[in-house]
Amino acid sequence: MKRFSRITGTGSYLPAARLSNADLVARLASEGIETSDEWIVERTGIRARHFAAAGVTSSDLGAEAARRALEAAKITPKDIDLIIVATSTPDMVFPSTACILQNKLGANGCPAFDVQAVCSGFVYALSVADAMIKSGGATTALVIGAEVFSRILDFKDRTTCVLFGDGAGAVVLQASDTPGLLASDLHADGSHVDILCTPGHVSGGSVLGDPLLKMDGQAVFKLAVGVLEQAARTVLAKAELKDTDIDWLIPHQANIRIMQSTAKKLRLPMDKVIVTVDQHGNTSAASIPLALDHGVRAGKVKPGDLVMLEGVGGGFTWGAVLLNF
């Protein structure tokens, strides 16, 4: 019998501290940086974001999202036999955030590792978990995107610091005799490393280079819109389906303009797009599972729906996954 994987539970978690645009504008003004709510909303669609408190890590946020996903799937941590965490803001250089999170859940013993593909990380991690389940290497996987991007923002650069927030999302992916994850398509092009990066690193006990996020927004936008359409059409072709078959598009929540452009290219109305960027900002690898969980709990995404997940991030990485939810 052929083996497939299906999502059986979703969960998400946001830090308690919510910063509206007005809150952030006031914070930046104290640093001598001028911006406004209107400027942020017009260019990004973002109205608020959440920042983690001091000492709260990606594994803390991810563990909370994971507990909610486990509850939704009606299983316990002891049932998990694979944990993959997508993050660009790990708790430590090593061990992996997945190992730290595993211990917090009490799921010790199963394989646990991180995937680093920045904002595409969750799509990458979900594809890896699907492959491991299909090959028999796992039966019940916990796939998590968790980020504390507030720790790597330059609050003297208004073009980047207004974009990002902290949060986590998680799914339980389990073996099934009916297809759930129908197709995936992953890519990277390292020639575009410089357009979105955090170029610092640790050496000899000191940070070398610049440990804060850098982005060429126009270059990212131009690349993102094109590659997201290509990836979406590739997974549709693999599944022998059409764009008109899509019930929900859940893109990486980076910028409302990118999301609108992608939906237009796929001939989808915006009422078929799950949008959370206005309230969460760009939470990198956490943004897709956060938006998916929001869609599920809001009663929008239902069993049997055809759902397109897609992301693009630093690397330059991009990819898409098509789900029969």
PDB file of C-alpha atoms in Angstrom:
ATOM      1  CA  MET A   1       0.000   0.000   0.000  1.00  0.00           C
ATOM      2  CA  LYS A   2       1.299   3.456  -0.897  1.00  0.00           C
ATOM      3  CA  ARG A   3       2.118   5.742   2.028  1.00  0.00           C
ATOM      4  CA  PHE A   4       1.169   9.447   2.181  1.00  0.00           C
ATOM      5  CA  SER A   5       1.128  12.245   4.774  1.00  0.00           C
ATOM      6  CA  ARG A   6      -1.683  14.501   6.014  1.00  0.00           C
ATOM      7  CA  ILE A   7      -1.901  17.451   8.392  1.00  0.00           C
ATOM      8  CA  THR A   8      -3.988  16.380  11.383  1.00  0.00           C
ATOM      9  CA  GLY A   9      -3.542  19.386  13.674  1.00  0.00           C
ATOM     10  CA  THR A  10      -2.433  23.018  13.587  1.00  0.00           C
ATOM     11  CA  GLY A  11      -1.367  25.463  16.283  1.00  0.00           C
ATOM     12  CA  SER A  12       0.168  28.910  16.675  1.00  0.00           C
ATOM     13  CA  TYR A  13       1.435  31.266  19.343  1.00  0.00           C
ATOM     14  CA  LEU A  14       2.208  34.985  19.508  1.00  0.00           C
ATOM     15  CA  PRO A  15       4.061  36.795  22.305  1.00  0.00           C
ATOM     16  CA  ALA A  16       1.837  38.892  24.563  1.00  0.00           C
ATOM     17  CA  ALA A  17       3.458  42.229  23.694  1.00  0.00           C
ATOM     18  CA  ARG A  18       1.617  43.678  20.684  1.00  0.00           C
ATOM     19  CA  LEU A  19       3.103  46.773  19.061  1.00  0.00           C
ATOM     20  CA  SER A  20       0.772  48.761  16.847  1.00  0.00           C
ATOM     21  CA  ASN A  21       2.258  51.011  14.197  1.00  0.00           C
ATOM     22  CA  ALA A  22       1.659  53.936  16.552  1.00  0.00           C
ATOM     23  CA  ASP A  23       3.673  52.172  19.274  1.00  0.00           C
ATOM     24  CA  LEU A  24       6.524  51.512  16.871  1.00  0.00           C
ATOM     25  CA  VAL A  25       6.441  55.061  15.490  1.00  0.00           C
ATOM     26  CA  ALA A  26       6.834  56.391  19.043  1.00  0.00           C
ATOM     27  CA  ARG A  27       9.745  54.009  19.703  1.00  0.00           C
ATOM     28  CA  LEU A  28      11.512  55.057  16.513  1.00  0.00           C
ATOM     29  CA  ALA A  29      10.931  58.739  17.239  1.00  0.00           C
ATOM     30  CA  SER A  30      12.902  58.304  20.457  1.00  0.00           C
ATOM     31  CA  GLU A  31      15.774  57.092  18.247  1.00  0.00           C
ATOM     32  CA  GLY A  32      15.403  60.114  15.951  1.00  0.00           C
ATOM     33  CA  ILE A  33      13.836  58.056  13.127  1.00  0.00           C
ATOM     34  CA  GLU A  34      10.727  59.473  11.457  1.00  0.00           C
ATOM     35  CA  THR A  35       7.940  57.314  10.021  1.00  0.00           C
ATOM     36  CA  SER A  36       4.166  57.068  10.297  1.00  0.00           C
ATOM     37  CA  ASP A  37       1.308  54.598  10.445  1.00  0.00           C
ATOM     38  CA  GLU A  38       0.210  55.723   6.982  1.00  0.00           C
ATOM     39  CA  TRP A  39       3.681  55.170   5.494  1.00  0.00           C
ATOM     40  CA  ILE A  40       3.889  51.637   6.930  1.00  0.00           C
ATOM     41  CA  VAL A  41       0.366  50.569   5.949  1.00  0.00           C
ATOM     42  CA  GLU A  42       0.613  51.959   2.406  1.00  0.00           C
ATOM     43  CA  ARG A  43       3.850  50.123   1.629  1.00  0.00           C
ATOM     44  CA  THR A  44       3.354  46.886   3.556  1.00  0.00           C
ATOM     45  CA  GLY A  45      -0.220  46.425   4.799  1.00  0.00           C
ATOM     46  CA  ILE A  46       1.157  45.916   8.320  1.00  0.00           C
ATOM     47  CA  ARG A  47      -0.704  47.486  11.250  1.00  0.00           C
ATOM     48  CA  ALA A  48       0.806  45.602  14.201  1.00  0.00           C
ATOM     49  CA  ARG A  49       3.341  42.984  15.214  1.00  0.00           C
ATOM     50  CA  HIS A  50       4.297  41.061  18.382  1.00  0.00           C
ATOM     51  CA  PHE A  51       7.700  41.166  20.079  1.00  0.00           C
ATOM     52  CA  ALA A  52       8.917  38.524  22.512  1.00  0.00           C
ATOM     53  CA  ALA A  53       9.918  39.585  26.011  1.00  0.00           C
ATOM     54  CA  ALA A  54      13.572  39.493  27.034  1.00  0.00           C
ATOM     55  CA  GLY A  55      14.685  35.916  27.618  1.00  0.00           C
ATOM     56  CA  VAL A  56      11.899  34.369  25.536  1.00  0.00           C
ATOM     57  CA  THR A  57      13.376  32.242  22.755  1.00  0.00           C
ATOM     58  CA  SER A  58      12.249  30.662  19.505  1.00  0.00           C
ATOM     59  CA  SER A  59      11.953  27.302  21.271  1.00  0.00           C
ATOM     60  CA  ASP A  60       9.647  28.858  23.891  1.00  0.00           C
ATOM     61  CA  LEU A  61       7.316  30.209  21.218  1.00  0.00           C
ATOM     62  CA  GLY A  62       7.568  27.024  19.156  1.00  0.00           C
ATOM     63  CA  ALA A  63       6.775  24.782  22.128  1.00  0.00           C
ATOM     64  CA  GLU A  64       3.547  26.701  22.795  1.00  0.00           C
ATOM     65  CA  ALA A  65       2.479  26.451  19.148  1.00  0.00           C
ATOM     66  CA  ALA A  66       3.390  22.749  19.161  1.00  0.00           C
ATOM     67  CA  ARG A  67       1.262  22.028  22.244  1.00  0.00           C
ATOM     68  CA  ARG A  68      -1.750  23.576  20.514  1.00  0.00           C
ATOM     69  CA  ALA A  69      -1.132  21.545  17.354  1.00  0.00           C
ATOM     70  CA  LEU A  70      -0.816  18.343  19.396  1.00  0.00           C
ATOM     71  CA  GLU A  71      -4.078  19.146  21.178  1.00  0.00           C
ATOM     72  CA  ALA A  72      -5.813  19.741  17.828  1.00  0.00           C
ATOM     73  CA  ALA A  73      -4.479  16.409  16.518  1.00  0.00           C
ATOM     74  CA  LYS A  74      -5.542  14.684  19.776  1.00  0.00           C
ATOM     75  CA  ILE A  75      -2.140  13.145  20.382  1.00  0.00           C
ATOM     76  CA  THR A  76       0.566  13.462  23.051  1.00  0.00           C
ATOM     77  CA  PRO A  77       4.280  14.326  22.800  1.00  0.00           C
ATOM     78  CA  LYS A  78       5.057  10.615  23.234  1.00  0.00           C
ATOM     79  CA  ASP A  79       3.395   9.941  19.873  1.00  0.00           C
ATOM     80  CA  ILE A  80       5.895  12.143  17.987  1.00  0.00           C
ATOM     81  CA  ASP A  81       8.697  10.379  16.126  1.00  0.00           C
ATOM     82  CA  LEU A  82      10.146  13.359  14.230  1.00  0.00           C
ATOM     83  CA  ILE A  83      10.582  17.067  15.029  1.00  0.00           C
ATOM     84  CA  ILE A  84      11.701  19.650  12.465  1.00  0.00           C
ATOM     85  CA  VAL A  85      11.996  23.329  13.370  1.00  0.00           C
ATOM     86  CA  ALA A  86      12.337  25.998  10.689  1.00  0.00           C
ATOM     87  CA  THR A  87      14.066  29.059  12.138  1.00  0.00           C
ATOM     88  CA  SER A  88      16.614  31.741  11.326  1.00  0.00           C
ATOM     89  CA  THR A  89      16.767  32.909  14.943  1.00  0.00           C
ATOM     90  CA  PRO A  90      17.853  29.796  16.870  1.00  0.00           C
ATOM     91  CA  ASP A  91      18.234  29.732  20.637  1.00  0.00           C
ATOM     92  CA  MET A  92      21.940  28.850  20.367  1.00  0.00           C
ATOM     93  CA  VAL A  93      24.672  28.220  17.814  1.00  0.00           C
ATOM     94  CA  PHE A  94      24.111  24.603  18.828  1.00  0.00           C
ATOM     95  CA  PRO A  95      22.386  22.379  19.800  1.00  0.00           C
ATOM     96  CA  SER A  96      19.474  22.828  17.429  1.00  0.00           C
ATOM     97  CA  THR A  97      16.359  24.668  18.510  1.00  0.00           C
ATOM     98  CA  ALA A  98      14.510  21.438  17.674  1.00  0.00           C
ATOM     99  CA  CYS A  99      16.434  19.539  20.363  1.00  0.00           C
ATOM    100  CA  ILE A 100      15.781  22.265  22.938  1.00  0.00           C
ATOM    101  CA  LEU A 101      12.085  22.342  22.020  1.00  0.00           C
ATOM    102  CA  GLN A 102      11.899  18.538  22.098  1.00  0.00           C
ATOM    103  CA  ASN A 103      13.024  18.542  25.727  1.00  0.00           C
ATOM    104  CA  LYS A 104      10.469  21.235  26.644  1.00  0.00           C
ATOM    105  CA  LEU A 105       7.712  19.047  25.199  1.00  0.00           C
ATOM    106  CA  GLY A 106       8.977  15.855  26.826  1.00  0.00           C
ATOM    107  CA  ALA A 107       9.238  14.119  23.452  1.00  0.00           C
ATOM    108  CA  ASN A 108      12.846  13.008  23.931  1.00  0.00           C
ATOM    109  CA  GLY A 109      14.231  10.185  21.816  1.00  0.00           C
ATOM    110  CA  CYS A 110      12.987  10.914  18.291  1.00  0.00           C
ATOM    111  CA  PRO A 111      15.129  12.626  15.641  1.00  0.00           C
ATOM    112  CA  ALA A 112      15.032  16.427  15.911  1.00  0.00           C
ATOM    113  CA  PHE A 113      16.773  19.000  13.730  1.00  0.00           C
ATOM    114  CA  ASP A 114      16.505  22.533  12.357  1.00  0.00           C
ATOM    115  CA  VAL A 115      15.986  23.704   8.782  1.00  0.00           C
ATOM    116  CA  GLN A 116      17.373  27.108   7.764  1.00  0.00           C
ATOM    117  CA  ALA A 117      15.761  28.557   4.665  1.00  0.00           C
ATOM    118  CA  VAL A 118      14.642  31.864   6.245  1.00  0.00           C
ATOM    119  CA  CYS A 119      11.079  32.780   5.201  1.00  0.00           C
ATOM    120  CA  SER A 120      10.760  29.656   3.028  1.00  0.00           C
ATOM    121  CA  GLY A 121      11.794  27.508   5.980  1.00  0.00           C
ATOM    122  CA  PHE A 122       8.392  26.077   6.829  1.00  0.00           C
ATOM    123  CA  VAL A 123       7.744  24.990   3.233  1.00  0.00           C
ATOM    124  CA  TYR A 124      11.169  23.318   3.188  1.00  0.00           C
ATOM    125  CA  ALA A 125      10.595  21.639   6.571  1.00  0.00           C
ATOM    126  CA  LEU A 126       7.133  20.378   5.621  1.00  0.00           C
ATOM    127  CA  SER A 127       8.529  18.895   2.394  1.00  0.00           C
ATOM    128  CA  VAL A 128      11.308  17.108   4.303  1.00  0.00           C
ATOM    129  CA  ALA A 129       8.850  15.704   6.856  1.00  0.00           C
ATOM    130  CA  ASP A 130       6.558  14.520   4.051  1.00  0.00           C
ATOM    131  CA  ALA A 131       9.451  12.715   2.358  1.00  0.00           C
ATOM    132  CA  MET A 132      10.478  11.029   5.616  1.00  0.00           C
ATOM    133  CA  ILE A 133       6.930   9.848   6.275  1.00  0.00           C
ATOM    134  CA  LYS A 134       6.487   8.556   2.721  1.00  0.00           C
ATOM    135  CA  SER A 135       9.777   6.625   2.991  1.00  0.00           C
ATOM    136  CA  GLY A 136       8.773   5.054   6.307  1.00  0.00           C
ATOM    137  CA  GLY A 137      11.318   7.035   8.320  1.00  0.00           C
ATOM    138  CA  ALA A 138       8.605   8.614  10.473  1.00  0.00           C
ATOM    139  CA  THR A 139       4.902   8.239  11.207  1.00  0.00           C
ATOM    140  CA  THR A 140       3.991  11.330  13.233  1.00  0.00           C
ATOM    141  CA  ALA A 141       5.996  14.490  12.611  1.00  0.00           C
ATOM    142  CA  LEU A 142       5.861  17.836  14.351  1.00  0.00           C
ATOM    143  CA  VAL A 143       6.814  20.628  11.933  1.00  0.00           C
ATOM    144  CA  ILE A 144       7.321  24.081  13.443  1.00  0.00           C
ATOM    145  CA  GLY A 145       8.243  27.563  12.264  1.00  0.00           C
ATOM    146  CA  ALA A 146       9.438  29.794  15.101  1.00  0.00           C
ATOM    147  CA  GLU A 147      11.176  33.174  15.058  1.00  0.00           C
ATOM    148  CA  VAL A 148      12.286  36.068  17.280  1.00  0.00           C
ATOM    149  CA  PHE A 149      13.238  38.460  14.486  1.00  0.00           C
ATOM    150  CA  SER A 150      12.950  41.440  16.840  1.00  0.00           C
ATOM    151  CA  ARG A 151      16.433  40.458  18.109  1.00  0.00           C
ATOM    152  CA  ILE A 152      18.105  41.066  14.744  1.00  0.00           C
ATOM    153  CA  LEU A 153      16.350  44.276  13.635  1.00  0.00           C
ATOM    154  CA  ASP A 154      18.133  47.581  13.101  1.00  0.00           C
ATOM    155  CA  PHE A 155      15.823  50.160  14.680  1.00  0.00           C
ATOM    156  CA  LYS A 156      17.699  52.910  12.867  1.00  0.00           C
ATOM    157  CA  ASP A 157      16.540  51.504   9.513  1.00  0.00           C
ATOM    158  CA  ARG A 158      12.843  52.223   9.069  1.00  0.00           C
ATOM    159  CA  THR A 159      12.680  50.291   5.796  1.00  0.00           C
ATOM    160  CA  THR A 160      13.260  46.976   7.612  1.00  0.00           C
ATOM    161  CA  CYS A 161      12.438  47.341  11.306  1.00  0.00           C
ATOM    162  CA  VAL A 162       8.744  48.062  10.624  1.00  0.00           C
ATOM    163  CA  LEU A 163       8.312  44.789   8.713  1.00  0.00           C
ATOM    164  CA  PHE A 164       9.085  41.995  11.126  1.00  0.00           C
ATOM    165  CA  GLY A 165       7.611  40.386  14.236  1.00  0.00           C
ATOM    166  CA  ASP A 166       7.966  37.331  16.462  1.00  0.00           C
ATOM    167  CA  GLY A 167       5.785  34.218  16.632  1.00  0.00           C
ATOM    168  CA  ALA A 168       5.459  30.513  15.977  1.00  0.00           C
ATOM    169  CA  GLY A 169       3.216  28.104  14.104  1.00  0.00           C
ATOM    170  CA  ALA A 170       3.124  24.323  14.048  1.00  0.00           C
ATOM    171  CA  VAL A 171       1.465  21.385  12.327  1.00  0.00           C
ATOM    172  CA  VAL A 172       1.224  17.679  13.079  1.00  0.00           C
ATOM    173  CA  LEU A 173       1.884  15.664   9.925  1.00  0.00           C
ATOM    174  CA  GLN A 174       0.915  11.986  10.091  1.00  0.00           C
ATOM    175  CA  ALA A 175       1.121   8.954   7.826  1.00  0.00           C
ATOM    176  CA  SER A 176      -2.055   8.268   5.877  1.00  0.00           C
ATOM    177  CA  ASP A 177      -3.329   5.929   3.174  1.00  0.00           C
ATOM    178  CA  THR A 178      -4.895   8.920   1.358  1.00  0.00           C
ATOM    179  CA  PRO A 179      -2.864  11.807  -0.123  1.00  0.00           C
ATOM    180  CA  GLY A 180      -2.689  15.014   1.910  1.00  0.00           C
ATOM    181  CA  LEU A 181       0.479  16.702   0.725  1.00  0.00           C
ATOM    182  CA  LEU A 182      -0.021  16.425  -3.028  1.00  0.00           C
ATOM    183  CA  ALA A 183       3.129  18.075  -4.413  1.00  0.00           C
ATOM    184  CA  SER A 184       6.012  20.338  -3.472  1.00  0.00           C
ATOM    185  CA  ASP A 185       8.576  22.445  -5.313  1.00  0.00           C
ATOM    186  CA  LEU A 186      11.713  23.873  -3.684  1.00  0.00           C
ATOM    187  CA  HIS A 187      14.440  26.150  -5.064  1.00  0.00           C
ATOM    188  CA  ALA A 188      17.383  28.332  -4.081  1.00  0.00           C
ATOM    189  CA  ASP A 189      19.663  30.755  -5.905  1.00  0.00           C
ATOM    190  CA  GLY A 190      22.720  31.721  -3.891  1.00  0.00           C
ATOM    191  CA  SER A 191      23.691  34.432  -6.364  1.00  0.00           C
ATOM    192  CA  HIS A 192      21.162  36.662  -4.567  1.00  0.00           C
ATOM    193  CA  VAL A 193      22.603  36.218  -1.062  1.00  0.00           C
ATOM    194  CA  ASP A 194      23.193  39.933  -0.558  1.00  0.00           C
ATOM    195  CA  ILE A 195      19.640  41.200  -1.130  1.00  0.00           C
ATOM    196  CA  LEU A 196      18.350  39.776   2.177  1.00  0.00           C
ATOM    197  CA  CYS A 197      20.776  38.697   4.863  1.00  0.00           C
ATOM    198  CA  THR A 198      22.087  39.062   8.404  1.00  0.00           C
ATOM    199  CA  PRO A 199      25.809  38.987   7.676  1.00  0.00           C
ATOM    200  CA  GLY A 200      27.309  38.779  11.178  1.00  0.00           C
ATOM    201  CA  HIS A 201      28.752  35.651  12.784  1.00  0.00           C
ATOM    202  CA  VAL A 202      30.466  34.570  15.995  1.00  0.00           C
ATOM    203  CA  SER A 203      34.234  34.107  16.106  1.00  0.00           C
ATOM    204  CA  GLY A 204      36.556  33.956  19.099  1.00  0.00           C
ATOM    205  CA  GLY A 205      33.826  35.079  21.470  1.00  0.00           C
ATOM    206  CA  SER A 206      32.938  38.190  19.455  1.00  0.00           C
ATOM    207  CA  VAL A 207      30.441  39.062  16.745  1.00  0.00           C
ATOM    208  CA  LEU A 208      32.186  39.660  13.432  1.00  0.00           C
ATOM    209  CA  GLY A 209      30.438  41.582  10.676  1.00  0.00           C
ATOM    210  CA  ASP A 210      26.984  43.099  11.116  1.00  0.00           C
ATOM    211  CA  PRO A 211      24.510  41.004  13.155  1.00  0.00           C
ATOM    212  CA  LEU A 212      21.462  43.031  12.035  1.00  0.00           C
ATOM    213  CA  LEU A 213      19.113  42.325   9.136  1.00  0.00           C
ATOM    214  CA  LYS A 214      19.833  43.946   5.758  1.00  0.00           C
ATOM    215  CA  MET A 215      17.426  44.008   2.828  1.00  0.00           C
ATOM    216  CA  ASP A 216      17.158  45.455  -0.661  1.00  0.00           C
ATOM    217  CA  GLY A 217      13.371  45.710  -0.690  1.00  0.00           C
ATOM    218  CA  GLN A 218      12.924  46.462  -4.404  1.00  0.00           C
ATOM    219  CA  ALA A 219      15.148  43.567  -5.465  1.00  0.00           C
ATOM    220  CA  VAL A 220      13.311  41.165  -3.136  1.00  0.00           C
ATOM    221  CA  PHE A 221       9.915  42.298  -4.446  1.00  0.00           C
ATOM    222  CA  LYS A 222      10.867  41.823  -8.103  1.00  0.00           C
ATOM    223  CA  LEU A 223      12.237  38.338  -7.517  1.00  0.00           C
ATOM    224  CA  ALA A 224       9.476  37.241  -5.141  1.00  0.00           C
ATOM    225  CA  VAL A 225       6.488  37.848  -7.388  1.00  0.00           C
ATOM    226  CA  GLY A 226       7.979  35.936 -10.314  1.00  0.00           C
ATOM    227  CA  VAL A 227       9.304  32.889  -8.465  1.00  0.00           C
ATOM    228  CA  LEU A 228       6.176  32.471  -6.335  1.00  0.00           C
ATOM    229  CA  GLU A 229       4.000  32.201  -9.442  1.00  0.00           C
ATOM    230  CA  GLN A 230       6.425  29.716 -11.016  1.00  0.00           C
ATOM    231  CA  ALA A 231       6.508  27.498  -7.908  1.00  0.00           C
ATOM    232  CA  ALA A 232       2.712  27.568  -7.588  1.00  0.00           C
ATOM    233  CA  ARG A 233       2.219  26.566 -11.209  1.00  0.00           C
ATOM    234  CA  THR A 234       4.808  23.798 -10.895  1.00  0.00           C
ATOM    235  CA  VAL A 235       3.063  22.109  -7.948  1.00  0.00           C
ATOM    236  CA  LEU A 236      -0.305  22.446  -9.688  1.00  0.00           C
ATOM    237  CA  ALA A 237       1.155  20.743 -12.753  1.00  0.00           C
ATOM    238  CA  LYS A 238       2.644  17.953 -10.634  1.00  0.00           C
ATOM    239  CA  ALA A 239      -0.760  17.354  -9.040  1.00  0.00           C
ATOM    240  CA  GLU A 240      -2.525  17.660 -12.424  1.00  0.00           C
ATOM    241  CA  LEU A 241      -4.696  20.503 -11.130  1.00  0.00           C
ATOM    242  CA  LYS A 242      -5.441  24.094 -12.211  1.00  0.00           C
ATOM    243  CA  ASP A 243      -5.287  27.449 -10.437  1.00  0.00           C
ATOM    244  CA  THR A 244      -9.095  27.547 -10.502  1.00  0.00           C
ATOM    245  CA  ASP A 245      -9.083  24.430  -8.279  1.00  0.00           C
ATOM    246  CA  ILE A 246      -7.391  26.290  -5.406  1.00  0.00           C
ATOM    247  CA  ASP A 247      -9.666  26.952  -2.421  1.00  0.00           C
ATOM    248  CA  TRP A 248      -7.107  28.875  -0.362  1.00  0.00           C
ATOM    249  CA  LEU A 249      -3.777  30.534  -1.027  1.00  0.00           C
ATOM    250  CA  ILE A 250      -1.664  30.883   2.116  1.00  0.00           C
ATOM    251  CA  PRO A 251       1.481  32.772   1.138  1.00  0.00           C
ATOM    252  CA  HIS A 252       4.374  33.864   3.295  1.00  0.00           C
ATOM    253  CA  GLN A 253       3.094  36.983   5.055  1.00  0.00           C
ATOM    254  CA  ALA A 254       5.800  39.432   3.991  1.00  0.00           C
ATOM    255  CA  ASN A 255       4.064  42.316   2.291  1.00  0.00           C
ATOM    256  CA  ILE A 256       0.464  42.745   1.157  1.00  0.00           C
ATOM    257  CA  ARG A 257       1.635  44.012  -2.248  1.00  0.00           C
ATOM    258  CA  ILE A 258       3.568  40.801  -2.954  1.00  0.00           C
ATOM    259  CA  MET A 259       0.563  38.748  -1.832  1.00  0.00           C
ATOM    260  CA  GLN A 260      -1.835  40.735  -4.036  1.00  0.00           C
ATOM    261  CA  SER A 261       0.458  40.435  -7.054  1.00  0.00           C
ATOM    262  CA  THR A 262       0.831  36.673  -6.603  1.00  0.00           C
ATOM    263  CA  ALA A 263      -2.921  36.176  -6.218  1.00  0.00           C
ATOM    264  CA  LYS A 264      -3.539  38.212  -9.368  1.00  0.00           C
ATOM    265  CA  LYS A 265      -1.081  36.110 -11.379  1.00  0.00           C
ATOM    266  CA  LEU A 266      -2.874  32.969 -10.193  1.00  0.00           C
ATOM    267  CA  ARG A 267      -6.243  34.534 -11.042  1.00  0.00           C
ATOM    268  CA  LEU A 268      -7.392  34.258  -7.422  1.00  0.00           C
ATOM    269  CA  PRO A 269      -9.557  36.888  -5.700  1.00  0.00           C
ATOM    270  CA  MET A 270      -8.165  38.215  -2.407  1.00  0.00           C
ATOM    271  CA  ASP A 271     -11.082  36.620  -0.540  1.00  0.00           C
ATOM    272  CA  LYS A 272      -9.373  33.284  -1.294  1.00  0.00           C
ATOM    273  CA  VAL A 273      -6.113  34.453   0.319  1.00  0.00           C
ATOM    274  CA  ILE A 274      -5.488  34.051   4.060  1.00  0.00           C
ATOM    275  CA  VAL A 275      -4.045  37.375   5.243  1.00  0.00           C
ATOM    276  CA  THR A 276      -2.511  37.888   8.689  1.00  0.00           C
ATOM    277  CA  VAL A 277       0.367  40.228   7.789  1.00  0.00           C
ATOM    278  CA  ASP A 278      -1.709  43.191   8.995  1.00  0.00           C
ATOM    279  CA  GLN A 279      -1.698  41.876  12.584  1.00  0.00           C
ATOM    280  CA  HIS A 280       1.512  39.803  12.753  1.00  0.00           C
ATOM    281  CA  GLY A 281       3.934  41.498  10.375  1.00  0.00           C
ATOM    282  CA  ASN A 282       6.525  39.283   8.705  1.00  0.00           C
ATOM    283  CA  THR A 283       7.322  36.420  11.104  1.00  0.00           C
ATOM    284  CA  SER A 284       9.619  34.682   8.584  1.00  0.00           C
ATOM    285  CA  ALA A 285       9.439  30.864   8.884  1.00  0.00           C
ATOM    286  CA  ALA A 286       6.518  31.178  11.324  1.00  0.00           C
ATOM    287  CA  SER A 287       4.282  33.180   9.001  1.00  0.00           C
ATOM    288  CA  ILE A 288       2.799  30.365   6.884  1.00  0.00           C
ATOM    289  CA  PRO A 289       1.877  28.024   9.784  1.00  0.00           C
ATOM    290  CA  LEU A 290       0.566  31.029  11.745  1.00  0.00           C
ATOM    291  CA  ALA A 291      -1.685  31.988   8.843  1.00  0.00           C
ATOM    292  CA  LEU A 292      -2.742  28.362   8.273  1.00  0.00           C
ATOM    293  CA  ASP A 293      -3.744  27.956  11.911  1.00  0.00           C
ATOM    294  CA  HIS A 294      -5.622  31.254  11.783  1.00  0.00           C
ATOM    295  CA  GLY A 295      -7.516  30.057   8.711  1.00  0.00           C
ATOM    296  CA  VAL A 296      -8.395  26.741  10.340  1.00  0.00           C
ATOM    297  CA  ARG A 297      -9.529  28.224  13.650  1.00  0.00           C
ATOM    298  CA  ALA A 298     -11.525  30.948  11.898  1.00  0.00           C
ATOM    299  CA  GLY A 299     -13.503  28.219  10.128  1.00  0.00           C
ATOM    300  CA  LYS A 300     -12.208  29.166   6.693  1.00  0.00           C
ATOM    301  CA  VAL A 301      -9.854  26.288   5.862  1.00  0.00           C
ATOM    302  CA  LYS A 302     -11.836  23.041   6.087  1.00  0.00           C
ATOM    303  CA  PRO A 303     -11.094  19.342   5.505  1.00  0.00           C
ATOM    304  CA  GLY A 304     -11.036  18.597   1.783  1.00  0.00           C
ATOM    305  CA  ASP A 305      -9.999  22.101   0.751  1.00  0.00           C
ATOM    306  CA  LEU A 306      -7.180  22.481  -1.758  1.00  0.00           C
ATOM    307  CA  VAL A 307      -4.620  24.738  -0.088  1.00  0.00           C
ATOM    308  CA  MET A 308      -1.525  26.304  -1.648  1.00  0.00           C
ATOM    309  CA  LEU A 309       1.314  27.235   0.722  1.00  0.00           C
ATOM    310  CA  GLU A 310       4.210  29.246  -0.694  1.00  0.00           C
ATOM    311  CA  GLY A 311       7.159  31.202   0.622  1.00  0.00           C
ATOM    312  CA  VAL A 312      10.192  33.165  -0.459  1.00  0.00           C
ATOM    313  CA  GLY A 313      13.137  34.247   1.669  1.00  0.00           C
ATOM    314  CA  GLY A 314      16.782  35.099   2.019  1.00  0.00           C
ATOM    315  CA  GLY A 315      19.181  32.758   0.322  1.00  0.00           C
ATOM    316  CA  PHE A 316      17.496  33.404  -2.088  1.00  0.00           C
ATOM    317  CA  THR A 317      15.066  30.526  -1.369  1.00  0.00           C
ATOM    318  CA  TRP A 318      11.534  29.833  -2.486  1.00  0.00           C
ATOM    319  CA  GLY A 319       9.030  27.022  -2.730  1.00  0.00           C
ATOM    320  CA  ALA A 320       5.426  25.871  -2.650  1.00  0.00           C
ATOM    321  CA  VAL A 321       3.413  22.986  -1.254  1.00  0.00           C
ATOM    322  CA  LEU A 322      -0.063  21.898  -2.395  1.00  0.00           C
ATOM    323  CA  LEU A 323      -2.299  20.299   0.226  1.00  0.00           C
ATOM    324  CA  ASN A 324      -5.531  18.386   0.195  1.00  0.00           C
ATOM    325  CA  PHE A 325      -6.372  19.604   3.670  1.00  0.00           C
TER     326      PHE A 325
END
